[in-house]
PDB file of C-alpha atoms and ligand atoms in Angstrom:
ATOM      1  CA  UNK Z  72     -91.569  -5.678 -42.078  1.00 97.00           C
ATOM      2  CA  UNK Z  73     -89.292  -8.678 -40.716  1.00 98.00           C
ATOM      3  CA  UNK Z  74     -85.932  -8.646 -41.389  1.00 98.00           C
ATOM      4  CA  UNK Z  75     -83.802 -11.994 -42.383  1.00 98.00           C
ATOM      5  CA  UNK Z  76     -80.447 -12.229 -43.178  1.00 98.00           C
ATOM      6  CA  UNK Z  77     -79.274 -15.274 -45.184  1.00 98.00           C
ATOM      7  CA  UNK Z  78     -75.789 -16.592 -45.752  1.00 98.00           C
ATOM      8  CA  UNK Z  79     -75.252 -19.274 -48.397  1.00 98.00           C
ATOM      9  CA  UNK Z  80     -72.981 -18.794 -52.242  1.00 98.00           C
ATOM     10  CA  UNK Z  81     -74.254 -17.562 -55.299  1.00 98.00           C
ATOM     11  CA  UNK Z  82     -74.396 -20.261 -57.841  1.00 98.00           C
ATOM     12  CA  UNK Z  83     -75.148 -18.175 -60.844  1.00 98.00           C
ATOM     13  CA  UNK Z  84     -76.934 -20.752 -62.772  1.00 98.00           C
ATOM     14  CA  UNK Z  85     -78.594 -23.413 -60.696  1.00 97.00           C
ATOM     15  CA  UNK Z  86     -81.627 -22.507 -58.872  1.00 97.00           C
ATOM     16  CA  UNK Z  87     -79.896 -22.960 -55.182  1.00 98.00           C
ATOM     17  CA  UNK Z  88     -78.734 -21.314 -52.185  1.00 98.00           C
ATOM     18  CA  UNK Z  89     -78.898 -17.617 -52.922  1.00 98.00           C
ATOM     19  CA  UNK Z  90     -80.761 -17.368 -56.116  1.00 98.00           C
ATOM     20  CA  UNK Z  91     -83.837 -19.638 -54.707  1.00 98.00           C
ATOM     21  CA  UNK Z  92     -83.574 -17.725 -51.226  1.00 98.00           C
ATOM     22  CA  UNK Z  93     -83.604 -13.806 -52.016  1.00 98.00           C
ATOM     23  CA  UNK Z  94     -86.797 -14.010 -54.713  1.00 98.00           C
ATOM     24  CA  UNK Z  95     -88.636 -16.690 -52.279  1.00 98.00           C
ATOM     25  CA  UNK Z  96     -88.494 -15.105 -49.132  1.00 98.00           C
ATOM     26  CA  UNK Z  97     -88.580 -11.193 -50.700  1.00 98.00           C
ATOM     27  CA  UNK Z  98     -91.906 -12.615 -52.536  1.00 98.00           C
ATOM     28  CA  UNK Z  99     -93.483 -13.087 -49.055  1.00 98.00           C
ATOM     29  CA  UNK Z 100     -92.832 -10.068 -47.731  1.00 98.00           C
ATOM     30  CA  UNK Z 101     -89.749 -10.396 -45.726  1.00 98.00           C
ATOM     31  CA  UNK Z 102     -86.667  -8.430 -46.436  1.00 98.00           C
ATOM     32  CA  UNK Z 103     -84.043 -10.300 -47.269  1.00 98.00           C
ATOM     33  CA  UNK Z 104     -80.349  -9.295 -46.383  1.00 98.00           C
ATOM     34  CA  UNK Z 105     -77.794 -11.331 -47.878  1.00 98.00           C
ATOM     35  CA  UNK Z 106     -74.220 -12.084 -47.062  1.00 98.00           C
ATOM     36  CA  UNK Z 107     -72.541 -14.205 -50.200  1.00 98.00           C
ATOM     37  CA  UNK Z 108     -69.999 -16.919 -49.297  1.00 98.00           C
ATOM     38  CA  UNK Z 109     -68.526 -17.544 -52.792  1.00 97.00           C
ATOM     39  CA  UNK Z 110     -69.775 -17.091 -56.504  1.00 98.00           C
ATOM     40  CA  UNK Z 111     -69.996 -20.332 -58.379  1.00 98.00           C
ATOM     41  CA  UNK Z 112     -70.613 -20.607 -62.344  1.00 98.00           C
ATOM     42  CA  UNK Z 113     -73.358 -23.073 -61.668  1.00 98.00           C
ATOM     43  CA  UNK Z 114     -73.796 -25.324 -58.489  1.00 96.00           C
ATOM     44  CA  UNK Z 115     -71.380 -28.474 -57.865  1.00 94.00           C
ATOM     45  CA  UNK Z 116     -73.442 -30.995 -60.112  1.00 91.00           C
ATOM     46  CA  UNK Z 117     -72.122 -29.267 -63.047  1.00 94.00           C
ATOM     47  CA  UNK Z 118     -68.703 -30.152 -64.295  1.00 95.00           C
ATOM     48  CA  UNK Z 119     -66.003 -27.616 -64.664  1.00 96.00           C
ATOM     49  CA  UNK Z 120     -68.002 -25.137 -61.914  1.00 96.00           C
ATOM     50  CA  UNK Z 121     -65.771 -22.067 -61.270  1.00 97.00           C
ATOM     51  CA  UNK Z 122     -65.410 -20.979 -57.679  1.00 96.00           C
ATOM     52  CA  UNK Z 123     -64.318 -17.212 -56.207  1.00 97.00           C
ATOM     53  CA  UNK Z 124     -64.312 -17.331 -52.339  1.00 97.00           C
ATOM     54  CA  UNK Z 125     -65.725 -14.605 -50.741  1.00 98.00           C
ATOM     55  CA  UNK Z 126     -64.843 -15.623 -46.676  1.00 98.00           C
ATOM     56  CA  UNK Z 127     -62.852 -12.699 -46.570  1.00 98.00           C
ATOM     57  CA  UNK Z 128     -65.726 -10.484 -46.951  1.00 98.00           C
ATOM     58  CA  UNK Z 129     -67.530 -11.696 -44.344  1.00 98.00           C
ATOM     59  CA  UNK Z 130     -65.990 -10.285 -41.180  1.00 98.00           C
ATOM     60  CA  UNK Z 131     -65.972  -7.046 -42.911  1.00 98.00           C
ATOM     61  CA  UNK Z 132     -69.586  -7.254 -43.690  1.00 98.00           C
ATOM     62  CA  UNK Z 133     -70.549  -8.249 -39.797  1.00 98.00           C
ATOM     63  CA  UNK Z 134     -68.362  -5.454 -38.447  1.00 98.00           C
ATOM     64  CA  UNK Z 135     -70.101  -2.789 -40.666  1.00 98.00           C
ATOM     65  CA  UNK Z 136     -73.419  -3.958 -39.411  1.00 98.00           C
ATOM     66  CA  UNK Z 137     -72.586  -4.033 -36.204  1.00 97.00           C
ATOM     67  CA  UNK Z 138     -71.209  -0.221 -36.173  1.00 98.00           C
ATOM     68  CA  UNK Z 139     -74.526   0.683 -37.995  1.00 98.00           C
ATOM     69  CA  UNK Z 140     -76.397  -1.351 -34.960  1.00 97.00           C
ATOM     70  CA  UNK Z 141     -78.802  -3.194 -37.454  1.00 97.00           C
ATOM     71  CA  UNK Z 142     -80.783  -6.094 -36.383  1.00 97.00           C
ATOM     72  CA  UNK Z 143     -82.804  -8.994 -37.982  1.00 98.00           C
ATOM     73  CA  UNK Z 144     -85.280 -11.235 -36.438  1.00 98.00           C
ATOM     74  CA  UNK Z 145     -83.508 -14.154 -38.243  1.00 98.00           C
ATOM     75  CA  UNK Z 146     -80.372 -15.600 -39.281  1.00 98.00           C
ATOM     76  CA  UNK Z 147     -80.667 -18.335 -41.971  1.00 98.00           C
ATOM     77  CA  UNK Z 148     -77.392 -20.292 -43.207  1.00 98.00           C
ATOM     78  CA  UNK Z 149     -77.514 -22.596 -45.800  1.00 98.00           C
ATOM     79  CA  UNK Z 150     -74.805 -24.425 -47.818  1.00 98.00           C
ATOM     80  CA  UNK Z 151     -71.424 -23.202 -46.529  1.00 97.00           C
ATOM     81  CA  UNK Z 152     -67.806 -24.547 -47.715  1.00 92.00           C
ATOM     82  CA  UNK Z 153     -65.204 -24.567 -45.760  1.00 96.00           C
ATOM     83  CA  UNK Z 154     -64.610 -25.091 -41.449  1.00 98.00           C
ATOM     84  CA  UNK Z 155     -63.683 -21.328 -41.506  1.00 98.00           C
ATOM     85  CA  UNK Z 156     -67.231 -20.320 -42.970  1.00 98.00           C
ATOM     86  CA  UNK Z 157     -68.941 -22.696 -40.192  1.00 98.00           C
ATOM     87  CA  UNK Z 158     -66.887 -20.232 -37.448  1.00 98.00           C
ATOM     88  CA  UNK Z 159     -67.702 -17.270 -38.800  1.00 98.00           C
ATOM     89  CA  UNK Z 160     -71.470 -18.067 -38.830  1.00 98.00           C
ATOM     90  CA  UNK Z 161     -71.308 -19.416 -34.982  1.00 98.00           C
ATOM     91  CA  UNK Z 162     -69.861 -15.489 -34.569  1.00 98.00           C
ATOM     92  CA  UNK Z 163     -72.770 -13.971 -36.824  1.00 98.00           C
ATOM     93  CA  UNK Z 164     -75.085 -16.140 -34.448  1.00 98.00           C
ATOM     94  CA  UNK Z 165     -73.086 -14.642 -31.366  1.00 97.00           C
ATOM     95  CA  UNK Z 166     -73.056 -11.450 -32.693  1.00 97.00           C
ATOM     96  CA  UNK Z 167     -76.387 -10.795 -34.303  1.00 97.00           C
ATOM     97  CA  UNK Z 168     -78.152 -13.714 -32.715  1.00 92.00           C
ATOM     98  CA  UNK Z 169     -80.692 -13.459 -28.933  1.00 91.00           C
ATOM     99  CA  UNK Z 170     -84.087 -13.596 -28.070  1.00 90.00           C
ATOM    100  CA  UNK Z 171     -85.488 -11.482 -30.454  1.00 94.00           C
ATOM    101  CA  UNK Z 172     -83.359 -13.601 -33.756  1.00 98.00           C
ATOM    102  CA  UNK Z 173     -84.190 -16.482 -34.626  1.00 98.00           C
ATOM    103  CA  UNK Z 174     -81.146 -18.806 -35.898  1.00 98.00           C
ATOM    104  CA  UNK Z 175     -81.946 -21.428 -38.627  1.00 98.00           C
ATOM    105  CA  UNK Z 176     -78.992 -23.471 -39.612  1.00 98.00           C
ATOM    106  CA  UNK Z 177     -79.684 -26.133 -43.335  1.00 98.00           C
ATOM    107  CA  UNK Z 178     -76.795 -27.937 -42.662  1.00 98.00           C
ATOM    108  CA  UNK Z 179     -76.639 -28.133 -46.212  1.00 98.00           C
ATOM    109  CA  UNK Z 180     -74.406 -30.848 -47.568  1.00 97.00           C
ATOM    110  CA  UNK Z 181     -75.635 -33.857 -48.449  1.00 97.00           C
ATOM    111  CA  UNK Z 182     -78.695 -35.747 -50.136  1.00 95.00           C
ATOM    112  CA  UNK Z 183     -79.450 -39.638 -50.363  1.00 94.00           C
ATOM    113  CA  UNK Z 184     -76.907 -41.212 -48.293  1.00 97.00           C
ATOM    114  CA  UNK Z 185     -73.813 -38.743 -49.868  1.00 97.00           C
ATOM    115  CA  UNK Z 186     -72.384 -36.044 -49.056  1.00 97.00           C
ATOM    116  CA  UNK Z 187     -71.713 -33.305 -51.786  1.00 94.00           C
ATOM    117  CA  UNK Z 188     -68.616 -32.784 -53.758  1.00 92.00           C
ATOM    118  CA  UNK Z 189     -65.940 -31.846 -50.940  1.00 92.00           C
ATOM    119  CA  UNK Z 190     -67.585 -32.726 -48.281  1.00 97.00           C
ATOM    120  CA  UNK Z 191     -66.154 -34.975 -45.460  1.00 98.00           C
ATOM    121  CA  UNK Z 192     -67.398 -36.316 -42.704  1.00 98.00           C
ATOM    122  CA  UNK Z 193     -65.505 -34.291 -40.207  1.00 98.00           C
ATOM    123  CA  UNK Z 194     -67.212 -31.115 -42.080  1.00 98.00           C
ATOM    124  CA  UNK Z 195     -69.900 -33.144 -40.998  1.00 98.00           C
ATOM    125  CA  UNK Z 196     -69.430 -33.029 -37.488  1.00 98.00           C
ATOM    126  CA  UNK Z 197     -68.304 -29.224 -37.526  1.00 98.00           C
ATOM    127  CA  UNK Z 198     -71.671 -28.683 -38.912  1.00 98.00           C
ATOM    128  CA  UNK Z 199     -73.355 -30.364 -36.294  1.00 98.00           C
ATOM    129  CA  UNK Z 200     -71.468 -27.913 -33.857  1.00 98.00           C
ATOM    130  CA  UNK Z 201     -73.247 -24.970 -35.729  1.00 98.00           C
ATOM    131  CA  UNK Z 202     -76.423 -26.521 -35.551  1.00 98.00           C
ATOM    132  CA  UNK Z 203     -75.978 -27.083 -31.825  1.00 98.00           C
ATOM    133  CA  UNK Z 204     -76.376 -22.937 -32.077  1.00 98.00           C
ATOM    134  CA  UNK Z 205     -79.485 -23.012 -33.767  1.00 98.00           C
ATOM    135  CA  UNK Z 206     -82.844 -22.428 -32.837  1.00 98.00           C
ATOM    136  CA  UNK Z 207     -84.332 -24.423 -35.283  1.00 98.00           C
ATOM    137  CA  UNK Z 208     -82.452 -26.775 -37.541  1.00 98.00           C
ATOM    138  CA  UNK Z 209     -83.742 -27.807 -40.932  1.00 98.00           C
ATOM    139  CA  UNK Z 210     -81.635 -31.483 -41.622  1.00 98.00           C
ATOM    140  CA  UNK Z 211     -82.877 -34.213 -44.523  1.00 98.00           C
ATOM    141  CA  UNK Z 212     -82.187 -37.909 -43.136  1.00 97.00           C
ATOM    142  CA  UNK Z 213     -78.854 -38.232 -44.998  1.00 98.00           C
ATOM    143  CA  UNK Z 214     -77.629 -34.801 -43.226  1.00 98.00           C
ATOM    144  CA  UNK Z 215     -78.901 -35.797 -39.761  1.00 98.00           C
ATOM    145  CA  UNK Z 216     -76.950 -39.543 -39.974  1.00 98.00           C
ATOM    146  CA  UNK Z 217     -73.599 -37.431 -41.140  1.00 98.00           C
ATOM    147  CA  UNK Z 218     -73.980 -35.251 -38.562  1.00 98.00           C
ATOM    148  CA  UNK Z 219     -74.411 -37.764 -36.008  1.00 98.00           C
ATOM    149  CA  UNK Z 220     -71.708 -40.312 -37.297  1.00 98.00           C
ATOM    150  CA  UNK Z 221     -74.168 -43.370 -37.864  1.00 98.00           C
ATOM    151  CA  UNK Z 222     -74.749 -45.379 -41.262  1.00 97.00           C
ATOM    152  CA  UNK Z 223     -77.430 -43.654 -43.382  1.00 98.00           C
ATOM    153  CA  UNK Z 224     -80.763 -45.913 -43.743  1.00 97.00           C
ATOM    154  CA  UNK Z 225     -82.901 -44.610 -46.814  1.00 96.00           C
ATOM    155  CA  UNK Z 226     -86.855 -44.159 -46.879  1.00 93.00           C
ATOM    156  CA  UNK Z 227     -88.689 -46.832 -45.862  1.00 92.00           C
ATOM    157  CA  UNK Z 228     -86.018 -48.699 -43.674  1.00 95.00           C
ATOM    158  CA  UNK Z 229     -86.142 -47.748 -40.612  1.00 97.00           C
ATOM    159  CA  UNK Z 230     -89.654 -47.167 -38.013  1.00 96.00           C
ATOM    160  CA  UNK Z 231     -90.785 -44.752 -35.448  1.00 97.00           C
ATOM    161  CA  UNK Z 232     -88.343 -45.521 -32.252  1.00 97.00           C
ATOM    162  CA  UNK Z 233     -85.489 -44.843 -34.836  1.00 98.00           C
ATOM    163  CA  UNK Z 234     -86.269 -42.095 -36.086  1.00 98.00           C
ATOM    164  CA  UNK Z 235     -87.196 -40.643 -32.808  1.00 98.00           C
ATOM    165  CA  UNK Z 236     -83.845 -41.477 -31.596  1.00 98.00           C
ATOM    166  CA  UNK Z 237     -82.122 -39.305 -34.758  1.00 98.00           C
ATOM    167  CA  UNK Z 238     -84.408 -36.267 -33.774  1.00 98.00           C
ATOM    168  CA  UNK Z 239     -83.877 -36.001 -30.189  1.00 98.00           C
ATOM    169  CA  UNK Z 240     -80.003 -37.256 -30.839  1.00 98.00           C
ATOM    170  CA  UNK Z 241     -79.842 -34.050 -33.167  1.00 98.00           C
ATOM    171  CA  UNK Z 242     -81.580 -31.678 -30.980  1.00 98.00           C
ATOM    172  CA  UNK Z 243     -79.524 -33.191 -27.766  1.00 98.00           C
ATOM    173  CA  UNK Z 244     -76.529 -31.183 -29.721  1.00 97.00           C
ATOM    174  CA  UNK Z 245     -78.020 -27.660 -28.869  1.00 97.00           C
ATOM    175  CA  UNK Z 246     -81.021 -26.940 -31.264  1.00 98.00           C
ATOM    176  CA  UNK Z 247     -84.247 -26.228 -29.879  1.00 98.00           C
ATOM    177  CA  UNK Z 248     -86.360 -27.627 -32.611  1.00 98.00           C
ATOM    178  CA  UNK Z 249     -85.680 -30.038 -35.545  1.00 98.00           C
ATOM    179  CA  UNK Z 250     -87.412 -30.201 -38.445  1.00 98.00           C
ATOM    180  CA  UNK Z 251     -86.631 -33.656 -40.463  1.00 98.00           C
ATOM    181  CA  UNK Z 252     -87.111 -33.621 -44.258  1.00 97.00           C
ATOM    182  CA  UNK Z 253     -87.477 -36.635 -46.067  1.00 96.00           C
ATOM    183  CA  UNK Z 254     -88.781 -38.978 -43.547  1.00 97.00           C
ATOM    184  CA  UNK Z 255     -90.781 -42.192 -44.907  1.00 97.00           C
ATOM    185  CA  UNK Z 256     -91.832 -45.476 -42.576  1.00 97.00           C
ATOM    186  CA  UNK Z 257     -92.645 -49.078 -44.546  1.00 96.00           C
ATOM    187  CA  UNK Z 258     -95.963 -48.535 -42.712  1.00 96.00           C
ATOM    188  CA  UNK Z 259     -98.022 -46.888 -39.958  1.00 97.00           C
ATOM    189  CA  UNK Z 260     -96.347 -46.295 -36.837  1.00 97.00           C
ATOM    190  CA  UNK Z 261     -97.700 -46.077 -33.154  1.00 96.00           C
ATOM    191  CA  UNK Z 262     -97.655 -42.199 -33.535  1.00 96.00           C
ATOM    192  CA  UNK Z 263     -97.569 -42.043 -37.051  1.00 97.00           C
ATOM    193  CA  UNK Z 264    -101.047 -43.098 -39.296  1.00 96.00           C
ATOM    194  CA  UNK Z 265    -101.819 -43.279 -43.061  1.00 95.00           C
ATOM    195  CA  UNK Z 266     -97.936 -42.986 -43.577  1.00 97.00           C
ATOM    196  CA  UNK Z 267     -97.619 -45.981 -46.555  1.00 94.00           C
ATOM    197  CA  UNK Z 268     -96.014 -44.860 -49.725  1.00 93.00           C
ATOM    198  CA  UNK Z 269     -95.920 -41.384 -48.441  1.00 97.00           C
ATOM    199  CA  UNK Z 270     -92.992 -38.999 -47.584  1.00 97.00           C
ATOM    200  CA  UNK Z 271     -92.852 -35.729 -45.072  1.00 97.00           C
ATOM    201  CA  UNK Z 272     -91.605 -33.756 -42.583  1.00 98.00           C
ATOM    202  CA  UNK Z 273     -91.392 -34.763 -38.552  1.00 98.00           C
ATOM    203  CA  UNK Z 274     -90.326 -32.185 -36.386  1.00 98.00           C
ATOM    204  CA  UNK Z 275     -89.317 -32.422 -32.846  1.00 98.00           C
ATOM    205  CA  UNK Z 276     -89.641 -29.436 -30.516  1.00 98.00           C
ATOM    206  CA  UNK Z 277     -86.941 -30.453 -27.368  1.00 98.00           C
ATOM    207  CA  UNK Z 278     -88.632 -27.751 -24.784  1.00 97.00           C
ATOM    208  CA  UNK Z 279     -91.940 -29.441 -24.951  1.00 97.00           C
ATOM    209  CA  UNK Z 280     -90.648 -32.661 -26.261  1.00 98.00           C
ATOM    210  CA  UNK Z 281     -93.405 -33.101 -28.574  1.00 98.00           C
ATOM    211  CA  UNK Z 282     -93.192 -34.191 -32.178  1.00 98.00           C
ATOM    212  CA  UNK Z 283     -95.064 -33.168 -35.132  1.00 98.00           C
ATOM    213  CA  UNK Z 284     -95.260 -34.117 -38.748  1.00 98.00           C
ATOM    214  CA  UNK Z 285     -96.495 -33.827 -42.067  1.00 98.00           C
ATOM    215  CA  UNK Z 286     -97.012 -36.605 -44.777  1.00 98.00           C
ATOM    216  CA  UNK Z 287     -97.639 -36.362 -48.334  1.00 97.00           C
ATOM    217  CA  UNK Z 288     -97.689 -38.009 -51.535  1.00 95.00           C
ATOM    218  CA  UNK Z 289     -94.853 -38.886 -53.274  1.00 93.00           C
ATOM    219  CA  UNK Z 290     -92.921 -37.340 -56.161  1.00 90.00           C
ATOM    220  CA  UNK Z 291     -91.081 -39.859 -58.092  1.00 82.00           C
ATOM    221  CA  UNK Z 292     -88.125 -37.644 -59.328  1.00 86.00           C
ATOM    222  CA  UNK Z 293     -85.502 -36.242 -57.331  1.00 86.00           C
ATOM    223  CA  UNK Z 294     -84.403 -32.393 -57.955  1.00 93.00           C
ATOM    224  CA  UNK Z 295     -81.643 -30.035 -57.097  1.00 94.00           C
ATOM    225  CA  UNK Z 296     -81.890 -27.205 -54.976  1.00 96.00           C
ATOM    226  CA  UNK Z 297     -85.352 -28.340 -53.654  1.00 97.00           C
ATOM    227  CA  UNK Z 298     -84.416 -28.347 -49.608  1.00 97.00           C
ATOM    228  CA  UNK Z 299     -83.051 -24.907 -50.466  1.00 98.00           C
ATOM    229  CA  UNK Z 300     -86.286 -23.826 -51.538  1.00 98.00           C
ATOM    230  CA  UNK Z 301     -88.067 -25.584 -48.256  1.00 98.00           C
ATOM    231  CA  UNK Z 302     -86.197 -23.833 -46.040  1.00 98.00           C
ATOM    232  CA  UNK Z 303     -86.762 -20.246 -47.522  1.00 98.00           C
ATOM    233  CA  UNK Z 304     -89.887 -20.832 -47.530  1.00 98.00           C
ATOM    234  CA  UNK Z 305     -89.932 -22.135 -44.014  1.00 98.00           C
ATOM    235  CA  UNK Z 306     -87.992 -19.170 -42.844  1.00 98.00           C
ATOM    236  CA  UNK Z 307     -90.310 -17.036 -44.670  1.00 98.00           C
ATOM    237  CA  UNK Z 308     -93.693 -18.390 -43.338  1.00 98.00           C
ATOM    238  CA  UNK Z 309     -92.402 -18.245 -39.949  1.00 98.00           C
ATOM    239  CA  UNK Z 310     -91.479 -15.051 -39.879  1.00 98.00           C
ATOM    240  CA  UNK Z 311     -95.115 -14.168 -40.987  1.00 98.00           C
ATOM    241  CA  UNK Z 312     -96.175 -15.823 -38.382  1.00 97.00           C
ATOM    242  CA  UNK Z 313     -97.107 -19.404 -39.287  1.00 98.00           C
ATOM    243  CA  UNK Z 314     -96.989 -21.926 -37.042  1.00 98.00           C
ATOM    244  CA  UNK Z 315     -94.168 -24.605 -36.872  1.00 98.00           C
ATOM    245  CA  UNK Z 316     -95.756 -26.799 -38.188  1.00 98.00           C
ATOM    246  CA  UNK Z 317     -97.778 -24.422 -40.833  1.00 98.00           C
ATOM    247  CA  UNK Z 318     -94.156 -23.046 -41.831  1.00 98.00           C
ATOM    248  CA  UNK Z 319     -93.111 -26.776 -42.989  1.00 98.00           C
ATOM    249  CA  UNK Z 320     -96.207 -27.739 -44.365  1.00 98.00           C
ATOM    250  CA  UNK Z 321     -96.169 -25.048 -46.480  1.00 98.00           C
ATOM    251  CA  UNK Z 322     -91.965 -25.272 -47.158  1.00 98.00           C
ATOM    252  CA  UNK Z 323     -93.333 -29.007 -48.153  1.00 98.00           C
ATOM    253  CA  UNK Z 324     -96.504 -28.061 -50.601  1.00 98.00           C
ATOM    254  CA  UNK Z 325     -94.724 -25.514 -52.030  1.00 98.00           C
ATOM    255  CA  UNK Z 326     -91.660 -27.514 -52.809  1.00 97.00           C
ATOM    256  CA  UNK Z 327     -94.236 -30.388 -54.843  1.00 97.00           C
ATOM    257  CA  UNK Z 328     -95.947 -27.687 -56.560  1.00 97.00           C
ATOM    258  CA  UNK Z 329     -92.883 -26.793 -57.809  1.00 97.00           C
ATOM    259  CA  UNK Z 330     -91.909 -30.053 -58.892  1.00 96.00           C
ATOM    260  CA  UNK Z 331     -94.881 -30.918 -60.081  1.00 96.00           C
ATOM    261  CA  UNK Z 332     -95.028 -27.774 -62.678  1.00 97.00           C
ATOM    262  CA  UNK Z 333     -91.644 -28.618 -63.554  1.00 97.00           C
ATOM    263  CA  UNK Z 334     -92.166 -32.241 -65.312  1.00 95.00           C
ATOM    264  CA  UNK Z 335     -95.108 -30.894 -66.706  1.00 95.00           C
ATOM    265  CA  UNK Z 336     -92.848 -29.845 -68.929  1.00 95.00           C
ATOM    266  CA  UNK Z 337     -91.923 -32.153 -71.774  1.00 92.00           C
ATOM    267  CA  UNK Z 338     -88.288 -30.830 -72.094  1.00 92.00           C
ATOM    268  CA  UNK Z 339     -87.492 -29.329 -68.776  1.00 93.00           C
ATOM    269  CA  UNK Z 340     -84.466 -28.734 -67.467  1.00 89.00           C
ATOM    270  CA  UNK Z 341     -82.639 -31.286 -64.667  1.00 91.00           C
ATOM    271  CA  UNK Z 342     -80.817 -29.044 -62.887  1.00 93.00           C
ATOM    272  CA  UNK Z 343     -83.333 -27.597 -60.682  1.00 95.00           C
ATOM    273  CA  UNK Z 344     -86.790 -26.942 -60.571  1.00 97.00           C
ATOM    274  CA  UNK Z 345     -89.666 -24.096 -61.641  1.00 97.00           C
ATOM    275  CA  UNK Z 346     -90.673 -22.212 -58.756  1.00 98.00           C
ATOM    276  CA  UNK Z 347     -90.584 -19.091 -60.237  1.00 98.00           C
ATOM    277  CA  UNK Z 348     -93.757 -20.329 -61.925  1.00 98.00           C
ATOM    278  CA  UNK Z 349     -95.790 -21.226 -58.809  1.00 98.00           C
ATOM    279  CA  UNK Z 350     -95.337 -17.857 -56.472  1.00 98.00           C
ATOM    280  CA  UNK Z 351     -98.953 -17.235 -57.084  1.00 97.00           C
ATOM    281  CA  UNK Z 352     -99.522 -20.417 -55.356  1.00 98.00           C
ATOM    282  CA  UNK Z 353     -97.407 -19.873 -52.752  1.00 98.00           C
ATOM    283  CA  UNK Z 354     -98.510 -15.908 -52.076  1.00 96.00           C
ATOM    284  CA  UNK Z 355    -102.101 -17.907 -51.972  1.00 96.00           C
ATOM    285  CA  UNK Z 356    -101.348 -19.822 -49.183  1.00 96.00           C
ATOM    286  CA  UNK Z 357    -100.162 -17.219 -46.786  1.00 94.00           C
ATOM    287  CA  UNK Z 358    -102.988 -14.743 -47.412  1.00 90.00           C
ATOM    288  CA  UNK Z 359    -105.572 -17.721 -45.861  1.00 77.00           C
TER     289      UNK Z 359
HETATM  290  O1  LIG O 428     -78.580 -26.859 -53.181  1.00 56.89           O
HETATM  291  C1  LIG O 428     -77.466 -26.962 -52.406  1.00 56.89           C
HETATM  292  C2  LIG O 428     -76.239 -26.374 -53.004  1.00 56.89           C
HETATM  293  C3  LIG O 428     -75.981 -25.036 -52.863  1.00 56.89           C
HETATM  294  N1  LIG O 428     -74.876 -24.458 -53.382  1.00 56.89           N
HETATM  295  C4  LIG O 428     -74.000 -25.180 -54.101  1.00 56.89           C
HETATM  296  C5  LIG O 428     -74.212 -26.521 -54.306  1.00 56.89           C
HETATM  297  C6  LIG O 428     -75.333 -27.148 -53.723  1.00 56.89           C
HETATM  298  C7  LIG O 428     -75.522 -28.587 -53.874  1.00 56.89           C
HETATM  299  O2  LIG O 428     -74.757 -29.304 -54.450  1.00 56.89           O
HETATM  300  O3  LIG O 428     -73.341 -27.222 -55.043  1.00 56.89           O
HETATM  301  C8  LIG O 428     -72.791 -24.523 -54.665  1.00 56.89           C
END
């Protein structure tokens, strides 16, 4: 069985980070180590959130590991909160990281054009340093523009060439392969057909230099925790085995599903969304 390790908080209430990670990934059959940054109440959209650091655990927890010689055949960071967590992960990467571990950094810290609560854009930049140590890097359009210091431009706004430029700008920091959430063109693109109205996933891979990408309808409603949920199950199908580009088609399908059950509900909550009620769906898709 594959082995992942995944370092993000606990948000007790809030369908994010940890609590979306460790039953997603588990469910397909990868075990899932964890290393908790902090223990929120709820996530940061909540008012009046509590907050209990846990950075000085971490060290502790690496050295352990390290005398017991384990291994994992990935490393998967998601959102972190503070400069001193961003280090520490570039030594888990050091440490734990090589061929034979895959590092996947969600730079985790911002959605349509802002960043989080407590964010700043020099986080921003340190972030983009610990993505530079990642194999694969897992950005939405409003994370990749922080990250690179230029304006944000939402859906539909900007075409091909640009967008282009953002991927191979990001991967030019250190990642080998970048896989761009959120992307939508006004229209078709040289590269890029049946695009209109539609919203997906283009991935650039900087040792072939080849893109690849993945449209799909459109969801008109915006959730929490949702690119937490794409990239467990990204890290998941990959370490089954899927392709690139089957791992993020998958993250992508998955994450509408989800949606989709969740305002099927009349009275459903806002603060994130249902997955827990399409794992058959998901388990489905990986058995083909
Ligand atoms: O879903 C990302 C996330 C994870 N963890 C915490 C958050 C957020 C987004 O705001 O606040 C604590």
């Amino acid at each position: 069985m594959k082995r992942v390790v995944t370092v993000q908080d606990i948000s007790c209430l809030g369908k994010c980070s940890l609590t979306v990670a460790l039953p997603i990934i588990s469910a397909m059959g990868v075990e899932t180590c964890v290393i908790p940054t902090a223990v929120l109440s709820t996530h940061t959209v909540f008012k009046g959130f509590t907050f209990h650091d846990l950075t000085g655990e971490i060290a502790p927890v690496m050295e352990h590991w390290k005398k017991e010689n384990f291994r994992f055949d990935a490393i998967y960071t998601g959102y972190l909160g503070s400069f001193e967590q961003l280090e520490l992960m570039k030594k888990l990467i050091a440490d734990f990281g090589g061929r034979e571990t895959l590092a996947i950094v969600d730079p985790c810290m911002a959605d349509n054009g802002k960043l989080y609560p407590g964010f700043t854009q020099e986080f921003a930049f340190a972030m983009a340093k610990l993505c530079g140590k990642a194999d694969i890097v897992v950005p939405n359009m409003t994370e990749a523009s922080f990250m690179l210091g230029v304006p944000y431009r939402a859906g539909g706004t900007y075409d091909e060439a640009y967008l282009k430029k953002i991927l191979r700008d990001i991967a030019a920091m250190g990642a080998k392969k970048v896989v761009l959430k959120g992307v939508e063109f006004p229209e078709d693109q040289p590269s890029f057909k049946n695009v209109a109205g539609k919203i997906g996933i283009v991935a650039y891979d900087a040792e072939k230099d080849t893109f690849s990408s993945y449209f799909h309808d459109k969801v008109n409603q915006n959730f929490h925790g949702t690119g937490d949920i794409f990239a467990s199950v990204f890290t998941g199908a990959y370490l089954r085995g899927l392709t690139l580009e089957e791992s993020y088609s998958l993250a992508a399908d998955f994450v509408v599903e989800a949606i989709k059950e969740t305002i099927s509900h009349e009275n459903h909550n806002w603060y994130g969304v249902d997955f827990e009620a399409v794992f058959p769906y998901l388990v489905k898709r990986l058995e083909k």
